[in-house]
Amino acid sequence: MFFNRKMKISNIDLGEKPLFLAPMEDVTDPSFRWMCKGFGADMVYTEFISSDGLIRDARKSLAKLNIADGERPVGIQIYGHLIEPMVEAARIAESVSPDVIDINFGCPVKKIANRGAGSGMMRDVPLMVEMTRRIVEAVRTPVTVKTRLGWDEESKNIEEIALRLQDVGIAALTIHGRTRAQLYKGEADWTLIGAVKNNPAMRIPVIGNGDIDSPEVAAAAFDRWGVDGVMIGRATYGHPWIFRDIKHFLATGELLPSPSVTERVEIARRHLLKSVEVKGDVIGVLEMRRHLSCYFKGLPDFKETRLRLVTLKNVPELLATLDYIGERWSNGVIPNAIGGGIYR
């Protein structure tokens, strides 16, 4: 078992065993970040933002720069395949005063990676390192990196990459325990994450990411591999309270019960109203559709009601549907045990 000390990214004190919300496209918008923060996430990130989009003043990209003081500490994540646009994007991101600027060298999506951005950068380590160096030199905000183990099984070069990125001045490194070739398939391999963290030459914090889907798994990641922090991605879908549950387990060794349907209705209501507050009635409702039904995944005889959640267009009707769910399934409890872990 490792002795975990308080984690800092530059001068940002995150305490012992901090939990991070992973940046996820179409998921980690302001309302979802607010929800996760309320349940105990120690640091949250925006959706990843295209450097080209920021430079072109693209509406969707600029909207992702919308951060609030209540989210802090909050990081803005950028991606791209060319140095100059990435440097300019970092400067634009810095103008809204995030706590961290994170470089995405981990996204495996084909249209991004095949252009040499995201995890595609792992095929050109010198370019990755030079881009990082230029960004670190261009901004005063702490710069961090999120990446993977390597491009494929034959090129797991994260140990070399970690030291080279540290040498050019990044403040922390997040490692997802898969290669780009794996996408999100199979199990994450934490062996190399642990090797990076426990290399005596590593001086910056190392955050582990991949398959953290329960309090027990999170605790094991800290205890077995000694990482400074744990980042949670897909397991937050419909379960923003996973941060609360992990913190409770780390503190007490006890598992909290799954929220009742009534409790989930109240959580979904808060999330919906926050989304509308931030984005207005039309966009706020449309962009909640990906979240609402996730809160009730596993309820029996739910198909028709789920369809209403993902097709209704106005707030009063959605609120009425949530009330109906609370009444119809008032005594229901949705088990957390889904797939391989409690929250998968």
CSV table of C-alpha atoms in Angstrom, one decimal:
chain,number,residue,atom,x,y,z
A,1,MET,CA,0.0,0.0,0.0
A,2,PHE,CA,1.3,3.5,-0.9
A,3,PHE,CA,1.4,6.5,1.3
A,4,ASN,CA,-0.7,9.2,-0.5
A,5,ARG,CA,0.1,12.8,0.2
A,6,LYS,CA,-1.7,15.9,-0.8
A,7,MET,CA,-1.7,16.5,-4.6
A,8,LYS,CA,-0.8,19.8,-6.2
A,9,ILE,CA,-0.9,20.9,-9.8
A,10,SER,CA,1.4,23.9,-9.7
A,11,ASN,CA,-0.1,25.9,-6.8
A,12,ILE,CA,-3.6,24.3,-6.9
A,13,ASP,CA,-4.0,22.2,-3.8
A,14,LEU,CA,-6.3,19.2,-4.5
A,15,GLY,CA,-5.9,17.4,-1.2
A,16,GLU,CA,-5.4,13.7,-0.7
A,17,LYS,CA,-6.6,11.2,-3.3
A,18,PRO,CA,-8.4,13.7,-5.5
A,19,LEU,CA,-11.1,12.7,-8.0
A,20,PHE,CA,-11.2,14.2,-11.5
A,21,LEU,CA,-14.1,14.4,-14.0
A,22,ALA,CA,-12.7,13.4,-17.4
A,23,PRO,CA,-13.2,15.8,-20.3
A,24,MET,CA,-15.8,14.2,-22.6
A,25,GLU,CA,-17.3,15.6,-25.8
A,26,ASP,CA,-21.1,16.2,-25.6
A,27,VAL,CA,-21.0,15.2,-21.9
A,28,THR,CA,-19.0,17.5,-19.7
A,29,ASP,CA,-20.8,20.7,-20.4
A,30,PRO,CA,-21.3,23.4,-17.7
A,31,SER,CA,-24.5,21.8,-16.2
A,32,PHE,CA,-22.9,18.3,-15.9
A,33,ARG,CA,-19.7,19.7,-14.5
A,34,TRP,CA,-21.8,21.6,-11.9
A,35,MET,CA,-23.6,18.4,-11.0
A,36,CYS,CA,-20.3,16.4,-10.6
A,37,LYS,CA,-18.8,19.2,-8.6
A,38,GLY,CA,-21.8,19.2,-6.3
A,39,PHE,CA,-21.2,15.5,-5.7
A,40,GLY,CA,-17.5,15.9,-4.8
A,41,ALA,CA,-15.4,16.0,-8.0
A,42,ASP,CA,-12.2,17.8,-7.0
A,43,MET,CA,-11.4,19.0,-10.5
A,44,VAL,CA,-13.5,19.1,-13.7
A,45,TYR,CA,-12.7,19.7,-17.3
A,46,THR,CA,-14.5,21.2,-20.3
A,47,GLU,CA,-15.4,19.1,-23.4
A,48,PHE,CA,-12.3,19.0,-25.6
A,49,ILE,CA,-12.0,22.0,-27.9
A,50,SER,CA,-10.6,22.2,-31.4
A,51,SER,CA,-7.7,24.6,-31.8
A,52,ASP,CA,-8.9,25.3,-35.4
A,53,GLY,CA,-12.4,26.1,-34.0
A,54,LEU,CA,-11.1,28.5,-31.5
A,55,ILE,CA,-9.0,30.4,-34.0
A,56,ARG,CA,-11.9,30.6,-36.5
A,57,ASP,CA,-14.2,31.9,-33.7
A,58,ALA,CA,-16.5,29.0,-34.3
A,59,ARG,CA,-19.6,29.4,-32.2
A,60,LYS,CA,-19.6,25.8,-30.8
A,61,SER,CA,-15.9,26.0,-29.8
A,62,LEU,CA,-16.2,29.4,-28.2
A,63,ALA,CA,-19.2,28.2,-26.2
A,64,LYS,CA,-17.1,25.5,-24.6
A,65,LEU,CA,-15.0,28.2,-23.0
A,66,ASN,CA,-17.9,29.1,-20.7
A,67,ILE,CA,-16.7,28.3,-17.2
A,68,ALA,CA,-18.0,29.5,-13.9
A,69,ASP,CA,-16.3,30.3,-10.6
A,70,GLY,CA,-18.3,27.6,-8.9
A,71,GLU,CA,-16.6,24.9,-11.0
A,72,ARG,CA,-13.1,25.7,-9.9
A,73,PRO,CA,-10.6,24.3,-10.2
A,74,VAL,CA,-11.5,23.7,-13.8
A,75,GLY,CA,-9.4,22.9,-16.8
A,76,ILE,CA,-9.9,23.7,-20.5
A,77,GLN,CA,-8.8,20.9,-22.8
A,78,ILE,CA,-7.6,21.7,-26.3
A,79,TYR,CA,-6.6,19.5,-29.2
A,80,GLY,CA,-5.0,19.9,-32.7
A,81,HIS,CA,-2.2,18.6,-34.9
A,82,LEU,CA,-0.3,21.8,-35.7
A,83,ILE,CA,1.9,23.8,-33.3
A,84,GLU,CA,1.0,27.4,-34.2
A,85,PRO,CA,-2.8,26.9,-34.0
A,86,MET,CA,-2.4,25.0,-30.7
A,87,VAL,CA,-0.3,27.8,-29.2
A,88,GLU,CA,-2.8,30.4,-30.3
A,89,ALA,CA,-5.7,28.3,-29.0
A,90,ALA,CA,-3.9,28.0,-25.6
A,91,ARG,CA,-3.6,31.8,-25.5
A,92,ILE,CA,-7.3,32.1,-26.3
A,93,ALA,CA,-8.2,29.6,-23.6
A,94,GLU,CA,-6.0,31.4,-21.1
A,95,SER,CA,-8.0,34.6,-21.7
A,96,VAL,CA,-11.0,33.2,-19.7
A,97,SER,CA,-8.8,32.3,-16.8
A,98,PRO,CA,-9.0,28.5,-16.4
A,99,ASP,CA,-7.0,27.0,-13.6
A,100,VAL,CA,-5.3,24.6,-16.0
A,101,ILE,CA,-4.9,24.2,-19.8
A,102,ASP,CA,-4.9,20.5,-20.7
A,103,ILE,CA,-3.6,19.2,-24.0
A,104,ASN,CA,-5.5,16.3,-25.5
A,105,PHE,CA,-3.0,13.6,-26.7
A,106,GLY,CA,-5.4,10.8,-26.0
A,107,CYS,CA,-8.6,11.0,-28.0
A,108,PRO,CA,-8.8,7.8,-30.1
A,109,VAL,CA,-11.6,8.9,-32.5
A,110,LYS,CA,-10.6,8.1,-36.0
A,111,LYS,CA,-11.3,11.5,-37.6
A,112,ILE,CA,-9.1,13.2,-34.9
A,113,ALA,CA,-6.4,10.6,-34.5
A,114,ASN,CA,-5.8,10.0,-38.2
A,115,ARG,CA,-5.2,13.7,-38.7
A,116,GLY,CA,-2.4,13.5,-36.1
A,117,ALA,CA,-4.3,15.1,-33.3
A,118,GLY,CA,-5.4,13.5,-30.0
A,119,SER,CA,-3.8,10.1,-29.6
A,120,GLY,CA,-2.5,10.4,-33.2
A,121,MET,CA,0.2,12.6,-31.8
A,122,MET,CA,1.7,9.4,-30.2
A,123,ARG,CA,3.1,8.5,-33.6
A,124,ASP,CA,5.2,11.6,-33.6
A,125,VAL,CA,6.7,12.0,-30.2
A,126,PRO,CA,9.2,14.8,-31.1
A,127,LEU,CA,6.3,16.8,-32.5
A,128,MET,CA,4.2,16.1,-29.3
A,129,VAL,CA,7.1,17.2,-27.1
A,130,GLU,CA,7.8,20.4,-29.2
A,131,MET,CA,4.1,21.4,-29.3
A,132,THR,CA,3.9,21.0,-25.5
A,133,ARG,CA,7.1,23.0,-25.0
A,134,ARG,CA,5.8,25.8,-27.1
A,135,ILE,CA,2.4,25.9,-25.3
A,136,VAL,CA,4.1,25.9,-21.9
A,137,GLU,CA,6.3,28.8,-22.9
A,138,ALA,CA,3.3,30.7,-24.4
A,139,VAL,CA,1.0,30.8,-21.3
A,140,ARG,CA,1.3,31.5,-17.6
A,141,THR,CA,-1.5,29.0,-16.7
A,142,PRO,CA,-0.3,25.5,-15.7
A,143,VAL,CA,-0.3,23.2,-18.6
A,144,THR,CA,-1.1,19.5,-18.2
A,145,VAL,CA,-1.4,16.6,-20.7
A,146,LYS,CA,-3.8,13.7,-21.0
A,147,THR,CA,-2.6,10.8,-23.2
A,148,ARG,CA,-2.6,7.0,-23.5
A,149,LEU,CA,-0.1,4.1,-23.2
A,150,GLY,CA,0.9,4.3,-26.8
A,151,TRP,CA,-0.4,4.0,-30.4
A,152,ASP,CA,-0.7,0.2,-30.3
A,153,GLU,CA,0.5,-2.9,-28.5
A,154,GLU,CA,3.9,-2.7,-30.2
A,155,SER,CA,4.5,0.9,-29.3
A,156,LYS,CA,3.6,1.4,-25.6
A,157,ASN,CA,6.1,4.3,-25.1
A,158,ILE,CA,4.4,6.2,-22.3
A,159,GLU,CA,7.4,5.8,-19.9
A,160,GLU,CA,9.6,7.7,-22.4
A,161,ILE,CA,6.9,10.2,-23.2
A,162,ALA,CA,6.1,11.0,-19.6
A,163,LEU,CA,9.7,12.0,-18.8
A,164,ARG,CA,10.0,14.1,-22.0
A,165,LEU,CA,6.8,15.9,-21.3
A,166,GLN,CA,7.9,16.5,-17.7
A,167,ASP,CA,11.2,17.9,-19.0
A,168,VAL,CA,9.4,20.6,-21.1
A,169,GLY,CA,7.4,21.9,-18.1
A,170,ILE,CA,4.0,20.3,-17.8
A,171,ALA,CA,2.5,20.5,-14.3
A,172,ALA,CA,0.7,17.1,-14.3
A,173,LEU,CA,0.1,14.0,-16.5
A,174,THR,CA,-3.1,12.0,-16.9
A,175,ILE,CA,-2.6,8.5,-18.5
A,176,HIS,CA,-5.5,6.4,-19.9
A,177,GLY,CA,-4.6,2.8,-19.5
A,178,ARG,CA,-5.2,1.8,-23.1
A,179,THR,CA,-3.5,2.2,-26.5
A,180,ARG,CA,-5.1,4.1,-29.3
A,181,ALA,CA,-5.7,0.9,-31.1
A,182,GLN,CA,-7.8,-0.4,-28.3
A,183,LEU,CA,-10.2,2.6,-28.4
A,184,TYR,CA,-12.3,1.8,-25.3
A,185,LYS,CA,-12.3,-2.0,-25.7
A,186,GLY,CA,-10.9,-4.6,-23.3
A,187,GLU,CA,-9.6,-3.8,-19.9
A,188,ALA,CA,-7.4,-0.8,-19.0
A,189,ASP,CA,-3.8,-1.8,-18.2
A,190,TRP,CA,-2.7,0.1,-15.1
A,191,THR,CA,0.7,-1.6,-15.0
A,192,LEU,CA,2.4,1.1,-17.1
A,193,ILE,CA,0.5,3.9,-15.3
A,194,GLY,CA,2.1,2.5,-12.1
A,195,ALA,CA,5.5,2.3,-13.7
A,196,VAL,CA,5.4,5.9,-14.7
A,197,LYS,CA,4.2,7.1,-11.3
A,198,ASN,CA,6.8,5.0,-9.4
A,199,ASN,CA,9.7,6.1,-11.6
A,200,PRO,CA,12.0,8.0,-9.2
A,201,ALA,CA,12.7,10.5,-12.0
A,202,MET,CA,9.0,11.5,-12.1
A,203,ARG,CA,8.4,14.7,-10.1
A,204,ILE,CA,5.0,15.8,-11.3
A,205,PRO,CA,1.6,14.3,-10.3
A,206,VAL,CA,0.4,11.3,-12.3
A,207,ILE,CA,-3.4,10.8,-12.6
A,208,GLY,CA,-4.7,7.4,-13.6
A,209,ASN,CA,-7.7,6.9,-15.9
A,210,GLY,CA,-9.5,3.9,-17.3
A,211,ASP,CA,-12.2,1.6,-16.0
A,212,ILE,CA,-12.7,3.4,-12.7
A,213,ASP,CA,-16.3,2.3,-12.3
A,214,SER,CA,-16.8,1.7,-8.5
A,215,PRO,CA,-15.5,2.9,-5.1
A,216,GLU,CA,-13.6,-0.3,-4.7
A,217,VAL,CA,-11.8,0.0,-8.0
A,218,ALA,CA,-10.9,3.6,-7.3
A,219,ALA,CA,-9.5,2.7,-3.9
A,220,ALA,CA,-7.5,-0.1,-5.4
A,221,ALA,CA,-6.0,2.3,-8.0
A,222,PHE,CA,-4.7,4.5,-5.3
A,223,ASP,CA,-3.5,1.7,-3.1
A,224,ARG,CA,-2.0,-0.6,-5.7
A,225,TRP,CA,-0.5,1.8,-8.1
A,226,GLY,CA,0.2,4.9,-6.0
A,227,VAL,CA,-1.3,7.4,-8.4
A,228,ASP,CA,-1.8,10.9,-7.2
A,229,GLY,CA,-5.3,11.2,-8.5
A,230,VAL,CA,-8.0,9.2,-10.3
A,231,MET,CA,-9.9,10.5,-13.3
A,232,ILE,CA,-13.4,9.1,-14.0
A,233,GLY,CA,-15.1,9.2,-17.4
A,234,ARG,CA,-17.8,6.9,-18.8
A,235,ALA,CA,-18.9,5.7,-15.3
A,236,THR,CA,-20.2,9.2,-14.6
A,237,TYR,CA,-23.0,8.8,-17.3
A,238,GLY,CA,-26.2,8.9,-15.3
A,239,HIS,CA,-24.2,8.6,-12.0
A,240,PRO,CA,-22.6,11.9,-11.1
A,241,TRP,CA,-22.9,10.8,-7.5
A,242,ILE,CA,-20.1,8.3,-8.1
A,243,PHE,CA,-17.7,11.0,-6.7
A,244,ARG,CA,-19.6,11.1,-3.4
A,245,ASP,CA,-19.7,7.3,-3.2
A,246,ILE,CA,-16.0,7.0,-3.8
A,247,LYS,CA,-15.1,9.6,-1.3
A,248,HIS,CA,-17.3,8.0,1.3
A,249,PHE,CA,-15.7,4.6,0.7
A,250,LEU,CA,-12.2,6.0,0.8
A,251,ALA,CA,-13.0,7.7,4.2
A,252,THR,CA,-15.0,4.8,5.8
A,253,GLY,CA,-14.6,1.6,3.8
A,254,GLU,CA,-18.4,1.5,3.5
A,255,LEU,CA,-20.5,1.5,0.4
A,256,LEU,CA,-23.4,3.9,0.2
A,257,PRO,CA,-26.7,2.5,-1.0
A,258,SER,CA,-27.9,3.2,-4.5
A,259,PRO,CA,-30.0,6.3,-4.8
A,260,SER,CA,-33.7,5.6,-4.9
A,261,VAL,CA,-35.8,6.5,-7.9
A,262,THR,CA,-37.2,9.4,-5.9
A,263,GLU,CA,-33.7,10.7,-5.3
A,264,ARG,CA,-32.7,10.2,-8.9
A,265,VAL,CA,-35.8,12.2,-10.0
A,266,GLU,CA,-34.6,15.1,-7.9
A,267,ILE,CA,-31.1,14.8,-9.2
A,268,ALA,CA,-32.3,14.8,-12.8
A,269,ARG,CA,-34.6,17.8,-12.1
A,270,ARG,CA,-31.7,19.8,-10.8
A,271,HIS,CA,-29.6,18.9,-13.8
A,272,LEU,CA,-32.3,19.8,-16.2
A,273,LEU,CA,-33.0,23.2,-14.6
A,274,LYS,CA,-29.3,24.0,-14.5
A,275,SER,CA,-28.9,23.1,-18.2
A,276,VAL,CA,-31.8,25.4,-19.1
A,277,GLU,CA,-30.4,28.2,-16.9
A,278,VAL,CA,-27.0,28.0,-18.7
A,279,LYS,CA,-28.2,27.3,-22.3
A,280,GLY,CA,-31.8,28.5,-22.6
A,281,ASP,CA,-35.0,26.4,-23.0
A,282,VAL,CA,-34.3,25.0,-26.5
A,283,ILE,CA,-30.7,24.1,-26.3
A,284,GLY,CA,-30.8,23.3,-22.7
A,285,VAL,CA,-33.6,20.7,-23.3
A,286,LEU,CA,-32.0,19.2,-26.4
A,287,GLU,CA,-28.6,18.7,-24.8
A,288,MET,CA,-30.1,17.1,-21.7
A,289,ARG,CA,-31.6,14.3,-23.7
A,290,ARG,CA,-28.3,12.4,-23.6
A,291,HIS,CA,-28.3,12.6,-19.8
A,292,LEU,CA,-31.9,12.2,-18.7
A,293,SER,CA,-32.6,8.6,-19.6
A,294,CYS,CA,-29.3,7.6,-18.1
A,295,TYR,CA,-30.5,8.5,-14.7
A,296,PHE,CA,-33.1,5.7,-14.9
A,297,LYS,CA,-31.3,3.0,-16.8
A,298,GLY,CA,-32.4,-0.4,-15.4
A,299,LEU,CA,-36.0,0.6,-14.5
A,300,PRO,CA,-38.5,-2.1,-15.6
A,301,ASP,CA,-41.2,-1.3,-18.2
A,302,PHE,CA,-39.5,2.0,-18.9
A,303,LYS,CA,-39.3,2.1,-22.7
A,304,GLU,CA,-42.3,4.4,-23.3
A,305,THR,CA,-41.2,6.8,-20.6
A,306,ARG,CA,-37.7,6.8,-21.8
A,307,LEU,CA,-38.9,7.8,-25.3
A,308,ARG,CA,-40.7,10.8,-23.8
A,309,LEU,CA,-37.5,11.9,-22.0
A,310,VAL,CA,-35.6,11.9,-25.3
A,311,THR,CA,-38.3,13.5,-27.5
A,312,LEU,CA,-40.1,16.1,-25.4
A,313,LYS,CA,-39.1,19.6,-26.3
A,314,ASN,CA,-40.3,21.8,-23.4
A,315,VAL,CA,-39.3,22.1,-19.8
A,316,PRO,CA,-42.8,21.8,-18.2
A,317,GLU,CA,-43.5,18.5,-20.0
A,318,LEU,CA,-40.2,17.1,-19.0
A,319,LEU,CA,-40.7,18.1,-15.4
A,320,ALA,CA,-44.1,16.5,-15.4
A,321,THR,CA,-42.5,13.3,-16.8
A,322,LEU,CA,-40.0,13.3,-14.1
A,323,ASP,CA,-42.8,13.7,-11.5
A,324,TYR,CA,-44.6,10.8,-13.2
A,325,ILE,CA,-41.4,8.6,-12.9
A,326,GLY,CA,-41.2,9.5,-9.2
A,327,GLU,CA,-44.8,8.5,-8.7
A,328,ARG,CA,-44.9,5.4,-10.9
A,329,TRP,CA,-41.7,3.9,-9.5
A,330,SER,CA,-41.8,5.6,-6.1
A,331,ASN,CA,-40.7,2.4,-4.3
A,332,GLY,CA,-38.1,1.5,-6.8
A,333,VAL,CA,-34.3,1.1,-6.3
A,334,ILE,CA,-32.1,0.7,-9.3
A,335,PRO,CA,-29.2,-1.6,-8.5
A,336,ASN,CA,-25.7,-0.1,-9.0
A,337,ALA,CA,-24.3,-3.4,-10.2
A,338,ILE,CA,-24.3,-3.0,-14.0
A,339,GLY,CA,-21.8,-4.9,-16.2
A,340,GLY,CA,-18.4,-5.4,-14.7
A,341,GLY,CA,-18.5,-2.8,-12.0
A,342,ILE,CA,-21.1,-1.0,-9.9
A,343,TYR,CA,-21.4,1.9,-12.3
A,344,ARG,CA,-20.3,0.6,-15.7
